[in-house]
Amino acid sequence: MIAQDFKSDQYVKFCPGCGDHAIVNSLQKAMAEIGVPTHQTVVISGIGCSSRIPHYLSTYGFNTIHGRGAAIATGVKTANPELMVWQITGDGDCLAIGGNHFIHSLRRNIDLNIILFNNQIYGLTKGQYSPTSKLGFVSKSSPYGTVERPFRPAELTFGARGTFFSRTLDVDLKTSQACMIAAVKHKGAAVVECLVNCVIFNNGAHGWIADRESRADRTIVLEHGKPMIFGANNDKGLVLDGWNLKVVKIGENGITEKDILVHDAKCEDNTLQQKLAMMEGPDMPIALGVIRDFDMETYDAAVNRQISEVRAKSKIKTFDDLVNNCEKWEI
Amino acid sequence: MNVTELDNVVVRFSGDSGDGMQLTGTLFSNLSAILGNEISTFPDFPAEIRAPQGTLGGVSGFQVHLGSSKVYTPGDIADVLVAMNPAALKVNAKGVKKTGIVVIDTDSFGEKDLEKAGYKTDNPFEELGFSEVTQIIPVPLTTLTKASLADFGMDNKAVVRSKNMFALGVVCWLFNRPIDKAIHFLENKFIKKPDLLKANVKVLTDGYNYGNNLHLNITTFRIEKSSNLPKGTYTSIDGNKATAWGLIAAAEKAGLKLFLGSYPITPASDIMQELASRKDVGVITVQAEDEIAGICTAIGASFAGCLAATSTSGPGLSLKSEAIGLATMAELPLVVIDVQRGGPSTGMPTKTEQTDLSQALYGRSGESPIVVVAASSPADCFYYAYMASKLALEHITPVIFMSDTFLANGSSLWKLPKLAELPDIKPFKAPDSLKNNYNVAKRDAATQIRYWAVPGMEGFEHRNMGLERDAEKGNISTDPQNHQKMVAARAAKIDNVVACIPDVVVEGAQDADLLVVGWGSTKGHLMGAIQRMNSKGHKVALAHFNYINPLPKNTAETLRKYKKVVVCELNTGHFAAFLRSKIEGIHLEQYNKVAGQPFNVTELETVFTALLEK
């Protein structure tokens, strides 16, 4: 299958220059590579710019109401675990109005592929600050700057006992696709945080790493089992310094490749994964790629397993059996 | 010993909320039902799980009406009251006949107990105005229970907790009930706790024998088997369980999986609990993180092809409003169960009301018509939950099913159905002819019902949404004429449901001078009142509604036939206002009560008599 198979006949109406275009393209390519047919694929969204995406895909889609995508997707997946279910959401939809559903879908570990578009702004309602806007951010609804601390999606994911977290940048198509494919392979709720640029209301929010020239030095693309090496010359690495991570240069101060940490995304303990996910510039690179990927039984599988187990043991299988086995008497 | 044959009798068990009165009452009513009596029960308990002992606020009651002929209600006033403490006696003093029998636990009538319940003297009966004809059976329940279990090595708390079984034993004696059947019930209840079973059986038996050996000059009762019940297999069922089973039957009949997404709320939680325990018949339940997620998981399951439902009470229905709007716009089958309670807000969570009707009919943004169905007895919650599911699946629409605390917790006899006897349910699935030519707007031209296609069906991939859709292509549309057309299509779809529901029936005197109109759970009381009036020579009739929206097609014609029409409901007039909006120029009298309690027959009789004289 090719990306074209997953395109609907609808004209994509994102603003010119919006980061969402790139994510839709990455998603269609990832879907083609995964190869689950359109009729077995369901894409659920809430409200917001990114939530229009189901209309641009040729799969089953449901563009629902603000914040409730995770709950609706939970219903779809639990009702029919055979389906591949995606949730498209944004920083407002997912972390403000839908925060409760987001954390509980992670806690339950329902097998959803959650694409979280983080542009740190409410775009569709034309420019109010969001739960991920930086402290002091000036917007239409915060003319003197926000006085609220932002959420960090990774931290929230770990706090809610999420089993998968990955991060990508809109313009980095290769990492986007890799994260999406890994999310599908993961058993459980998989968060793919996409750092996207809102060209109209929050242009350059991720500018520090968006620039292709400096990106290699300011980001590290993590891969399970690979040493944490990054930089334009592949000569920087991460090591532990006490409880903290530190950037070192290979070849300096006697540091060799062997001293560099090897990424373990599959580790149940998320301490180091969280440290990696929390890294911020300018001293540290921003972590991209799959940061946590720990498999465990999914909610949808457990619910349906329990039903099968009870059914296998019970003499009651149908409504008539139920009636025949209740406390009853003849009159 | 005298034995009086009675046609019917009302018994009320009353005590602290931790005294086990609900269990005692349930056992006694089931026992009576097995013996062939008709029953109607009404549990009335505080919201507090264990309110301060011995206080008026902590009194929990369970009333049962037994009869050898048709029993319509749990009864207005008790013939027999079991009062476990002075508070229970005080709360129920007005609810027991002057000529009735009162059983009390004398161990709980000490000075301190009387003080706690706010008595000013040491003679509670005199203080409460009981007459000399009231027969009082004083039983030292606590002492006797302790003696009964002396050899069981149980701790004092567990021993005292068993005194409700002693009381049940005494009542069984009073009504000439063989206790072997009661023991059988206990065996089922304590199947995994043999020690507890032994103790309960011992106390029950001792209670029965105590009564037998009293040699009191007290008349015991016998209520014969009911003669007018159709032959068949029966059980006693409460409204919440009947609702859950209605959904189970509907899903199997429709050939679909049943999915319930819900959040705990009084008095609806039992529906979720019952369905969570029915994995044997394949029910999927999700206890969601909140009311909104409850309905949203159900909407997701409906989108995925299940018979999907969510259960709640008034405050939860408010939270679900936006999502019901989505199901209305997306045109997905969904059953929303509203077990009404006293409101607004937290209100009176364990009390009954019909105050959510307007919310059910109108409580959404935009033009969002919906089907509304109401049950009228604990047992017929089964049938109307089944029919709500049928209408949802055959018309591809959300349906609100209305029950209330009175139906949810009350129980009545139920003739067990077979699945084959129930009406067919044929979900309105998209036909194969629409393959590769399907979109979310495709509907049947005559009925305006949308064709339902679900993930997994190849060639039916589509995008659904809360946004307005183009009537032909199914894509997002803000075209003015198109919206007008779609609003009309969604309304027509609901209006057309009228062809699939029965006419409203007038019961009682067809040439009545007064037509009583009711809906939902008040049927028993209204029926009881008109029968009593007609037996006294009045001419009164009842038109009772289970289908609220759309209304049965003969509604206007029926109501216009009568000179005087009174709409009775446990709210300030929601149904009356709805009828006025649907039947131009109709004049309706109203009788409304919003006290957290059901009607009582005597009160209704007084109201109807006054109306006839007006």
mmCIF file of C-alpha atoms in Angstrom, chain A residues 8 10 38-40 42 52 54-55 57-65 68 71-72 74-76 78-80 83 100-101 104 108 299 303-304 306-307 310-311 314 316-320 322-323 326-331, chain B residues 33-34 184-185 188 229 231-236 252 257 278-284 286-290 292-293 296-297 300 303 306 322 382 416 418-419 454-458 460-467 475-476:
data_model
loop_
_atom_site.group_PDB
_atom_site.id
_atom_site.type_symbol
_atom_site.label_atom_id
_atom_site.label_comp_id
_atom_site.label_asym_id
_atom_site.label_seq_id
_atom_site.Cartn_x
_atom_site.Cartn_y
_atom_site.Cartn_z
ATOM 1 C CA SER A 8 -9.449 11.087 1.133
ATOM 2 C CA GLN A 10 -11.055 16.252 0.736
ATOM 3 C CA THR A 38 -8.490 1.422 5.546
ATOM 4 C CA HIS A 39 -11.592 -0.466 6.667
ATOM 5 C CA GLN A 40 -9.744 -1.803 9.720
ATOM 6 C CA VAL A 42 -10.217 4.147 12.761
ATOM 7 C CA ARG A 52 -9.775 17.937 11.128
ATOM 8 C CA PRO A 54 -9.818 12.347 9.949
ATOM 9 C CA HIS A 55 -11.491 14.167 7.044
ATOM 10 C CA LEU A 57 -7.841 10.236 5.485
ATOM 11 C CA SER A 58 -9.642 7.462 3.604
ATOM 12 C CA THR A 59 -10.081 5.326 6.748
ATOM 13 C CA TYR A 60 -13.017 5.198 9.162
ATOM 14 C CA GLY A 61 -12.976 8.520 10.986
ATOM 15 C CA PHE A 62 -14.884 10.380 13.661
ATOM 16 C CA ASN A 63 -14.289 14.077 14.341
ATOM 17 C CA THR A 64 -16.005 14.309 17.722
ATOM 18 C CA ILE A 65 -16.298 16.981 20.437
ATOM 19 C CA ARG A 68 -13.446 13.667 24.385
ATOM 20 C CA ALA A 71 -12.897 8.475 25.727
ATOM 21 C CA ILE A 72 -14.554 7.813 22.377
ATOM 22 C CA THR A 74 -11.467 3.935 24.292
ATOM 23 C CA GLY A 75 -15.022 2.851 23.445
ATOM 24 C CA VAL A 76 -14.100 1.930 19.877
ATOM 25 C CA THR A 78 -12.648 -1.888 23.779
ATOM 26 C CA ALA A 79 -15.687 -2.747 21.667
ATOM 27 C CA ASN A 80 -13.550 -4.100 18.835
ATOM 28 C CA LEU A 83 -9.337 -2.381 14.837
ATOM 29 C CA ASN A 100 -8.952 13.699 32.486
ATOM 30 C CA HIS A 101 -9.581 11.346 29.571
ATOM 31 C CA HIS A 104 -7.011 7.730 32.306
ATOM 32 C CA ARG A 108 -5.575 1.971 31.636
ATOM 33 C CA TYR A 299 -6.911 -2.631 28.767
ATOM 34 C CA VAL A 303 -11.383 -6.694 29.292
ATOM 35 C CA ASN A 304 -11.987 -9.158 26.505
ATOM 36 C CA GLN A 306 -11.826 -11.624 31.280
ATOM 37 C CA ILE A 307 -15.040 -12.045 29.309
ATOM 38 C CA VAL A 310 -15.863 -16.170 32.470
ATOM 39 C CA ARG A 311 -17.740 -17.450 29.435
ATOM 40 C CA SER A 314 -20.093 -20.397 33.043
ATOM 41 C CA ILE A 316 -24.949 -19.265 31.432
ATOM 42 C CA LYS A 317 -24.265 -18.226 27.848
ATOM 43 C CA THR A 318 -27.461 -16.592 26.658
ATOM 44 C CA PHE A 319 -30.363 -14.517 27.915
ATOM 45 C CA ASP A 320 -32.553 -17.622 28.161
ATOM 46 C CA LEU A 322 -29.805 -16.255 32.505
ATOM 47 C CA VAL A 323 -33.550 -16.394 33.053
ATOM 48 C CA CYS A 326 -32.320 -17.064 38.392
ATOM 49 C CA GLU A 327 -34.319 -17.542 41.595
ATOM 50 C CA LYS A 328 -37.755 -18.353 40.201
ATOM 51 C CA TRP A 329 -41.015 -20.110 40.974
ATOM 52 C CA GLU A 330 -44.147 -21.370 39.264
ATOM 53 C CA ILE A 331 -47.487 -19.731 39.817
ATOM 54 C CA ALA B 33 -43.856 -13.818 46.093
ATOM 55 C CA ILE B 34 -42.803 -17.473 46.073
ATOM 56 C CA HIS B 184 -33.341 -21.397 51.008
ATOM 57 C CA PHE B 185 -32.862 -17.704 50.146
ATOM 58 C CA ASN B 188 -28.130 -18.688 48.110
ATOM 59 C CA LEU B 229 -51.842 -13.850 37.877
ATOM 60 C CA LYS B 231 -49.802 -19.060 35.039
ATOM 61 C CA GLY B 232 -46.094 -19.065 34.458
ATOM 62 C CA THR B 233 -42.621 -18.816 35.899
ATOM 63 C CA TYR B 234 -42.006 -15.736 38.000
ATOM 64 C CA THR B 235 -39.267 -13.967 39.817
ATOM 65 C CA SER B 236 -39.147 -10.788 41.853
ATOM 66 C CA GLU B 252 -28.773 -10.750 21.826
ATOM 67 C CA LYS B 257 -22.410 -7.064 21.494
ATOM 68 C CA ARG B 278 -22.736 -10.462 33.343
ATOM 69 C CA LYS B 279 -19.569 -11.251 31.440
ATOM 70 C CA ASP B 280 -21.055 -14.725 31.026
ATOM 71 C CA VAL B 281 -23.406 -13.327 28.393
ATOM 72 C CA GLY B 282 -20.574 -11.278 26.900
ATOM 73 C CA VAL B 283 -21.371 -7.790 28.203
ATOM 74 C CA ILE B 284 -18.519 -5.268 27.926
ATOM 75 C CA VAL B 286 -16.242 0.302 31.153
ATOM 76 C CA GLN B 287 -16.323 2.122 34.465
ATOM 77 C CA ALA B 288 -15.214 5.448 33.078
ATOM 78 C CA GLU B 289 -13.309 8.298 34.724
ATOM 79 C CA ASP B 290 -16.370 10.551 34.697
ATOM 80 C CA ILE B 292 -18.760 12.399 30.154
ATOM 81 C CA ALA B 293 -16.350 9.550 29.477
ATOM 82 C CA CYS B 296 -18.317 8.955 25.199
ATOM 83 C CA THR B 297 -17.000 5.400 25.497
ATOM 84 C CA GLY B 300 -17.311 5.049 20.528
ATOM 85 C CA PHE B 303 -19.606 3.871 16.219
ATOM 86 C CA CYS B 306 -22.300 -2.373 19.474
ATOM 87 C CA GLU B 322 -23.017 17.717 24.939
ATOM 88 C CA PHE B 382 -37.165 -4.740 31.320
ATOM 89 C CA LEU B 416 -39.967 -14.528 32.953
ATOM 90 C CA LYS B 418 -38.136 -16.183 26.550
ATOM 91 C CA LEU B 419 -35.993 -14.387 24.022
ATOM 92 C CA VAL B 454 -19.325 0.286 11.108
ATOM 93 C CA PRO B 455 -15.517 -0.146 10.998
ATOM 94 C CA GLY B 456 -14.515 -3.477 9.579
ATOM 95 C CA MET B 457 -17.009 -3.206 6.706
ATOM 96 C CA GLU B 458 -14.930 -2.887 3.535
ATOM 97 C CA PHE B 460 -18.040 1.689 3.740
ATOM 98 C CA GLU B 461 -15.190 3.798 5.123
ATOM 99 C CA HIS B 462 -16.582 7.189 6.074
ATOM 100 C CA ARG B 463 -16.004 10.188 8.291
ATOM 101 C CA ASN B 464 -18.604 10.980 10.948
ATOM 102 C CA MET B 465 -18.568 14.188 12.982
ATOM 103 C CA GLY B 466 -20.332 16.624 15.242
ATOM 104 C CA LEU B 467 -20.183 19.160 12.412
ATOM 105 C CA ASN B 475 -18.799 16.237 3.887
ATOM 106 C CA ILE B 476 -18.597 19.217 6.261
#
